Amino acid sequence: MKTEIVKITPEDGVDKYKYAVELLQDEQVVGIPTETVYGLGGNAFSPLAVSRIFEAKGRPTDNPLIVHISEFSEIYDLVTDVPEGARKLADAFWPGPLTIILPKSRKVPYCTTGNLETVAVRCPSHPVARNLIKACGFPVAAPSANLSGKPSPTKAEHVFEDLNGRINLIIDGGDCDEGVESTVITLASETPKLLRPGNVTLSQLKSVLGDILVDDAVLNPLKEGEKVSSPGMKYKHYSPDAEIILVRGGYGNFKNYVNGFKDNKVYAMVFDGEGEGLSVPFIQYGAEDYKMLSHSLFDSLRELDKKGADKCFVRYPDDCNDDNLAVLNRLLRAAGFKVIDV
Ligand code: TXA
Ligand code: MG
């Protein structure tokens, strides 16, 4: 299968979407831009399309998909009830990088939800994604468009690297603004619970809903035999081929530690302005600011593989607060929770 890439800008008219819409109506899958990361979209109501998503990504079929809609009113087809909390969250953060989990309607097939009774719903803000969903006339299920386990794609070329030959079409809508996947919150439990941090921060969620629990798996490895709130937590994630090791401490100590290694396949990932005096090659992945880091994190992890790194020591933000959980969570998972204090 030849994988085509078509550029679409927000100014383009509906004729530009024709081929993508045809493929999606034909139960095929398409790489699509969103403001968070690129998604691998298919008709959320079609078991065949959904099976093609799992196959193209190599994703375990018990790991449910997020269903994307183009406006709030489309949620009524997907869930049994829209509680006040969901309405408030949607008012505050949709369209945007927030996914809300609610009990699913009968219309949503179990293959889309990994056999769960709940469904994850998101209304993305990327105009190309919304135009496409609108033109399809059905909700679009889309996990991140990477091969299962790899860092999520934040550019069309990342999707091509992972899925070339596995899908017909990638829509190139430019680089993703956010760079990390949406915040995932469940309203299907007694108290709302944050399952995956993203750029709608915990403090922003609390300002709308009040009390919110944070799932243990956001910053901690799963314990043996522990039951997961979200199937995605079970799987290795965001990992380049290079081994990632997080190093916590100031830059001086980081430098001393890393300079003990003299292998040219050992890399360092540091904040902007750092790198001087290192004996190993390095990549700067942004200023020590959670928005900046989230924007370039996955691209930097992919860069390590292109450079042929075997191992990379990564500067870990010192501060852990309600606003930078997204970056900490992705770094910890990319590293398989390996953290060294220096
Ligand atoms: O920003 C995003 O959310 C991107 C773009 C494409 O929208 N999508 C994305 O999808 O990150 P994915 O499949 O890579 O991550 C979805 C996460 C998984 O960890 C999955 O286990 C969890 O959400 N999830 C989906 N449905 C769920 C449900 N019903 N209950 C619990 N967790 C769920
Ligand atoms: Mg993913």
mmCIF file of N, CA and C and ligand atoms in Angstrom, residues 57 59 143-144 146 150 152 181 196 237-238, ligand 2:
data_model
loop_
_atom_site.group_PDB
_atom_site.id
_atom_site.type_symbol
_atom_site.label_atom_id
_atom_site.label_comp_id
_atom_site.label_asym_id
_atom_site.label_seq_id
_atom_site.Cartn_x
_atom_site.Cartn_y
_atom_site.Cartn_z
ATOM 1 N N LYS A 57 -1.737 0.132 13.875
ATOM 2 C CA LYS A 57 -0.881 0.588 14.977
ATOM 3 C C LYS A 57 -0.163 -0.542 15.695
ATOM 4 N N ARG A 59 -1.791 -2.233 17.992
ATOM 5 C CA ARG A 59 -2.249 -1.911 19.352
ATOM 6 C C ARG A 59 -3.059 -3.063 19.939
ATOM 7 N N PRO A 143 -6.800 6.902 18.019
ATOM 8 C CA PRO A 143 -5.685 6.893 18.968
ATOM 9 C C PRO A 143 -4.563 7.730 18.351
ATOM 10 N N SER A 144 -3.498 7.958 19.092
ATOM 11 C CA SER A 144 -2.349 8.639 18.512
ATOM 12 C C SER A 144 -1.825 7.798 17.344
ATOM 13 N N ASN A 146 0.899 6.727 16.124
ATOM 14 C CA ASN A 146 2.234 6.119 16.185
ATOM 15 C C ASN A 146 2.082 4.601 16.206
ATOM 16 N N LYS A 150 5.567 3.598 20.690
ATOM 17 C CA LYS A 150 6.491 4.673 20.265
ATOM 18 C C LYS A 150 5.987 6.041 20.741
ATOM 19 N N SER A 152 4.331 9.587 20.585
ATOM 20 C CA SER A 152 3.233 10.049 19.731
ATOM 21 C C SER A 152 3.756 11.011 18.672
ATOM 22 N N GLU A 181 -0.583 14.440 24.340
ATOM 23 C CA GLU A 181 -1.968 14.033 24.160
ATOM 24 C C GLU A 181 -2.875 14.737 25.164
ATOM 25 N N ARG A 196 -5.094 10.749 32.784
ATOM 26 C CA ARG A 196 -3.887 11.102 32.029
ATOM 27 C C ARG A 196 -3.767 12.617 32.023
ATOM 28 N N HIS A 237 5.092 2.855 26.880
ATOM 29 C CA HIS A 237 4.553 3.948 26.095
ATOM 30 C C HIS A 237 5.601 5.010 25.840
ATOM 31 N N TYR A 238 5.431 5.728 24.779
ATOM 32 C CA TYR A 238 6.235 6.912 24.479
ATOM 33 C C TYR A 238 7.720 6.603 24.359
HETATM 34 MG MG MG B 2 -1.227 6.836 22.300
#
